[in-house]
């Protein structure tokens, strides 16, 4: 008997970590831009589309770290 791909895929979807949502919401609220955020064991990487946005965010990294209530290092990357 064959299985459909829907039967093989997990039924539940996982939510993104709260840090990701906080950072994305902060960037959207203040700059109306989207960002890609990935969480690793010791760092959170924030990828933004322009160097201007990265420069503007750099001064807010400490505030973002406090909002996320994390001691992970926040890293900015430029790229699409």
mmCIF file with all atom_site columns, C-alpha atoms in Angstrom:
data_model
loop_
_atom_site.group_PDB
_atom_site.id
_atom_site.type_symbol
_atom_site.label_atom_id
_atom_site.label_alt_id
_atom_site.label_comp_id
_atom_site.label_asym_id
_atom_site.label_entity_id
_atom_site.label_seq_id
_atom_site.pdbx_PDB_ins_code
_atom_site.Cartn_x
_atom_site.Cartn_y
_atom_site.Cartn_z
_atom_site.occupancy
_atom_site.B_iso_or_equiv
_atom_site.pdbx_formal_charge
_atom_site.auth_seq_id
_atom_site.auth_comp_id
_atom_site.auth_asym_id
_atom_site.auth_atom_id
_atom_site.pdbx_PDB_model_num
ATOM 1  C CA . UNK A 1 1  ? 0.000  0.000  0.000  1.00 0.00 ? 1  UNK A CA 1
ATOM 2  C CA . UNK A 1 2  ? 1.390  3.426  -0.903 1.00 0.00 ? 2  UNK A CA 1
ATOM 3  C CA . UNK A 1 3  ? 1.478  6.395  1.400  1.00 0.00 ? 3  UNK A CA 1
ATOM 4  C CA . UNK A 1 4  ? 0.762  9.901  0.274  1.00 0.00 ? 4  UNK A CA 1
ATOM 5  C CA . UNK A 1 5  ? 3.245  12.645 1.049  1.00 0.00 ? 5  UNK A CA 1
ATOM 6  C CA . UNK A 1 6  ? 0.699  14.212 3.413  1.00 0.00 ? 6  UNK A CA 1
ATOM 7  C CA . UNK A 1 7  ? 0.736  11.044 5.522  1.00 0.00 ? 7  UNK A CA 1
ATOM 8  C CA . UNK A 1 8  ? 4.514  11.119 5.789  1.00 0.00 ? 8  UNK A CA 1
ATOM 9  C CA . UNK A 1 9  ? 4.851  14.781 6.812  1.00 0.00 ? 9  UNK A CA 1
ATOM 10 C CA . UNK A 1 10 ? 4.348  15.687 10.461 1.00 0.00 ? 10 UNK A CA 1
ATOM 11 C CA . UNK A 1 11 ? 0.906  16.956 11.351 1.00 0.00 ? 11 UNK A CA 1
ATOM 12 C CA . UNK A 1 12 ? 1.964  19.627 13.797 1.00 0.00 ? 12 UNK A CA 1
ATOM 13 C CA . UNK A 1 13 ? 3.748  22.806 12.807 1.00 0.00 ? 13 UNK A CA 1
ATOM 14 C CA . UNK A 1 14 ? 6.312  24.267 15.143 1.00 0.00 ? 14 UNK A CA 1
ATOM 15 C CA . UNK A 1 15 ? 6.184  27.892 16.159 1.00 0.00 ? 15 UNK A CA 1
ATOM 16 C CA . UNK A 1 16 ? 9.222  30.068 15.789 1.00 0.00 ? 16 UNK A CA 1
ATOM 17 C CA . UNK A 1 17 ? 11.103 31.003 18.971 1.00 0.00 ? 17 UNK A CA 1
ATOM 18 C CA . UNK A 1 18 ? 9.921  34.108 20.788 1.00 0.00 ? 18 UNK A CA 1
ATOM 19 C CA . UNK A 1 19 ? 13.239 35.854 20.089 1.00 0.00 ? 19 UNK A CA 1
ATOM 20 C CA . UNK A 1 20 ? 12.609 35.592 16.354 1.00 0.00 ? 20 UNK A CA 1
ATOM 21 C CA . UNK A 1 21 ? 9.136  37.109 16.626 1.00 0.00 ? 21 UNK A CA 1
ATOM 22 C CA . UNK A 1 22 ? 10.359 39.951 18.874 1.00 0.00 ? 22 UNK A CA 1
ATOM 23 C CA . UNK A 1 23 ? 13.187 40.889 16.499 1.00 0.00 ? 23 UNK A CA 1
ATOM 24 C CA . UNK A 1 24 ? 11.047 40.689 13.350 1.00 0.00 ? 24 UNK A CA 1
ATOM 25 C CA . UNK A 1 25 ? 8.287  42.763 14.961 1.00 0.00 ? 25 UNK A CA 1
ATOM 26 C CA . UNK A 1 26 ? 10.792 45.386 16.155 1.00 0.00 ? 26 UNK A CA 1
ATOM 27 C CA . UNK A 1 27 ? 12.289 45.757 12.678 1.00 0.00 ? 27 UNK A CA 1
ATOM 28 C CA . UNK A 1 28 ? 8.895  45.909 10.988 1.00 0.00 ? 28 UNK A CA 1
ATOM 29 C CA . UNK A 1 29 ? 7.469  48.385 13.508 1.00 0.00 ? 29 UNK A CA 1
ATOM 30 C CA . UNK A 1 30 ? 10.423 50.772 13.334 1.00 0.00 ? 30 UNK A CA 1
ATOM 31 C CA . UNK A 1 31 ? 11.693 50.367 9.753  1.00 0.00 ? 31 UNK A CA 1
ATOM 32 C CA . UNK A 1 32 ? 8.917  48.632 7.748  1.00 0.00 ? 32 UNK A CA 1
ATOM 33 C CA . UNK A 1 33 ? 11.443 46.067 6.526  1.00 0.00 ? 33 UNK A CA 1
ATOM 34 C CA . UNK A 1 34 ? 11.557 42.302 6.771  1.00 0.00 ? 34 UNK A CA 1
ATOM 35 C CA . UNK A 1 35 ? 14.467 40.321 8.162  1.00 0.00 ? 35 UNK A CA 1
ATOM 36 C CA . UNK A 1 36 ? 15.532 36.708 8.335  1.00 0.00 ? 36 UNK A CA 1
ATOM 37 C CA . UNK A 1 37 ? 16.398 35.585 11.840 1.00 0.00 ? 37 UNK A CA 1
ATOM 38 C CA . UNK A 1 38 ? 18.059 32.330 12.834 1.00 0.00 ? 38 UNK A CA 1
ATOM 39 C CA . UNK A 1 39 ? 18.714 31.167 16.380 1.00 0.00 ? 39 UNK A CA 1
ATOM 40 C CA . UNK A 1 40 ? 21.796 29.115 17.216 1.00 0.00 ? 40 UNK A CA 1
ATOM 41 C CA . UNK A 1 41 ? 23.189 27.867 20.510 1.00 0.00 ? 41 UNK A CA 1
ATOM 42 C CA . UNK A 1 42 ? 25.269 30.950 21.318 1.00 0.00 ? 42 UNK A CA 1
ATOM 43 C CA . UNK A 1 43 ? 24.114 33.529 18.791 1.00 0.00 ? 43 UNK A CA 1
ATOM 44 C CA . UNK A 1 44 ? 21.163 34.986 16.936 1.00 0.00 ? 44 UNK A CA 1
ATOM 45 C CA . UNK A 1 45 ? 21.824 35.996 13.341 1.00 0.00 ? 45 UNK A CA 1
ATOM 46 C CA . UNK A 1 46 ? 19.738 38.823 11.904 1.00 0.00 ? 46 UNK A CA 1
ATOM 47 C CA . UNK A 1 47 ? 19.940 39.087 8.123  1.00 0.00 ? 47 UNK A CA 1
ATOM 48 C CA . UNK A 1 48 ? 18.701 42.356 6.642  1.00 0.00 ? 48 UNK A CA 1
ATOM 49 C CA . UNK A 1 49 ? 18.527 43.460 2.990  1.00 0.00 ? 49 UNK A CA 1
ATOM 50 C CA . UNK A 1 50 ? 20.598 46.659 3.188  1.00 0.00 ? 50 UNK A CA 1
ATOM 51 C CA . UNK A 1 51 ? 23.644 48.106 4.902  1.00 0.00 ? 51 UNK A CA 1
ATOM 52 C CA . UNK A 1 52 ? 21.647 51.205 5.831  1.00 0.00 ? 52 UNK A CA 1
ATOM 53 C CA . UNK A 1 53 ? 19.220 49.093 7.840  1.00 0.00 ? 53 UNK A CA 1
ATOM 54 C CA . UNK A 1 54 ? 22.081 47.146 9.430  1.00 0.00 ? 54 UNK A CA 1
ATOM 55 C CA . UNK A 1 55 ? 23.711 50.416 10.480 1.00 0.00 ? 55 UNK A CA 1
ATOM 56 C CA . UNK A 1 56 ? 20.479 51.705 11.947 1.00 0.00 ? 56 UNK A CA 1
ATOM 57 C CA . UNK A 1 57 ? 19.914 48.446 13.843 1.00 0.00 ? 57 UNK A CA 1
ATOM 58 C CA . UNK A 1 58 ? 23.444 48.305 15.229 1.00 0.00 ? 58 UNK A CA 1
ATOM 59 C CA . UNK A 1 59 ? 22.682 51.008 17.812 1.00 0.00 ? 59 UNK A CA 1
ATOM 60 C CA . UNK A 1 60 ? 19.615 49.020 18.967 1.00 0.00 ? 60 UNK A CA 1
ATOM 61 C CA . UNK A 1 61 ? 21.307 45.636 19.448 1.00 0.00 ? 61 UNK A CA 1
ATOM 62 C CA . UNK A 1 62 ? 21.594 46.036 23.211 1.00 0.00 ? 62 UNK A CA 1
ATOM 63 C CA . UNK A 1 63 ? 17.908 47.004 23.459 1.00 0.00 ? 63 UNK A CA 1
ATOM 64 C CA . UNK A 1 64 ? 16.934 44.029 21.285 1.00 0.00 ? 64 UNK A CA 1
ATOM 65 C CA . UNK A 1 65 ? 18.948 41.708 23.486 1.00 0.00 ? 65 UNK A CA 1
ATOM 66 C CA . UNK A 1 66 ? 17.083 42.993 26.536 1.00 0.00 ? 66 UNK A CA 1
ATOM 67 C CA . UNK A 1 67 ? 13.699 42.709 24.789 1.00 0.00 ? 67 UNK A CA 1
ATOM 68 C CA . UNK A 1 68 ? 14.459 39.095 23.888 1.00 0.00 ? 68 UNK A CA 1
ATOM 69 C CA . UNK A 1 69 ? 15.699 38.424 27.431 1.00 0.00 ? 69 UNK A CA 1
ATOM 70 C CA . UNK A 1 70 ? 18.684 36.512 26.109 1.00 0.00 ? 70 UNK A CA 1
ATOM 71 C CA . UNK A 1 71 ? 22.424 36.534 26.599 1.00 0.00 ? 71 UNK A CA 1
ATOM 72 C CA . UNK A 1 72 ? 23.064 35.204 23.099 1.00 0.00 ? 72 UNK A CA 1
ATOM 73 C CA . UNK A 1 73 ? 25.216 37.353 20.851 1.00 0.00 ? 73 UNK A CA 1
ATOM 74 C CA . UNK A 1 74 ? 23.241 39.269 18.201 1.00 0.00 ? 74 UNK A CA 1
ATOM 75 C CA . UNK A 1 75 ? 24.946 39.325 14.807 1.00 0.00 ? 75 UNK A CA 1
ATOM 76 C CA . UNK A 1 76 ? 23.895 41.465 11.828 1.00 0.00 ? 76 UNK A CA 1
ATOM 77 C CA . UNK A 1 77 ? 24.356 40.228 8.280  1.00 0.00 ? 77 UNK A CA 1
ATOM 78 C CA . UNK A 1 78 ? 23.603 42.006 5.037  1.00 0.00 ? 78 UNK A CA 1
ATOM 79 C CA . UNK A 1 79 ? 22.029 40.000 2.234  1.00 0.00 ? 79 UNK A CA 1
ATOM 80 C CA . UNK A 1 80 ? 18.776 39.024 0.672  1.00 0.00 ? 80 UNK A CA 1
#
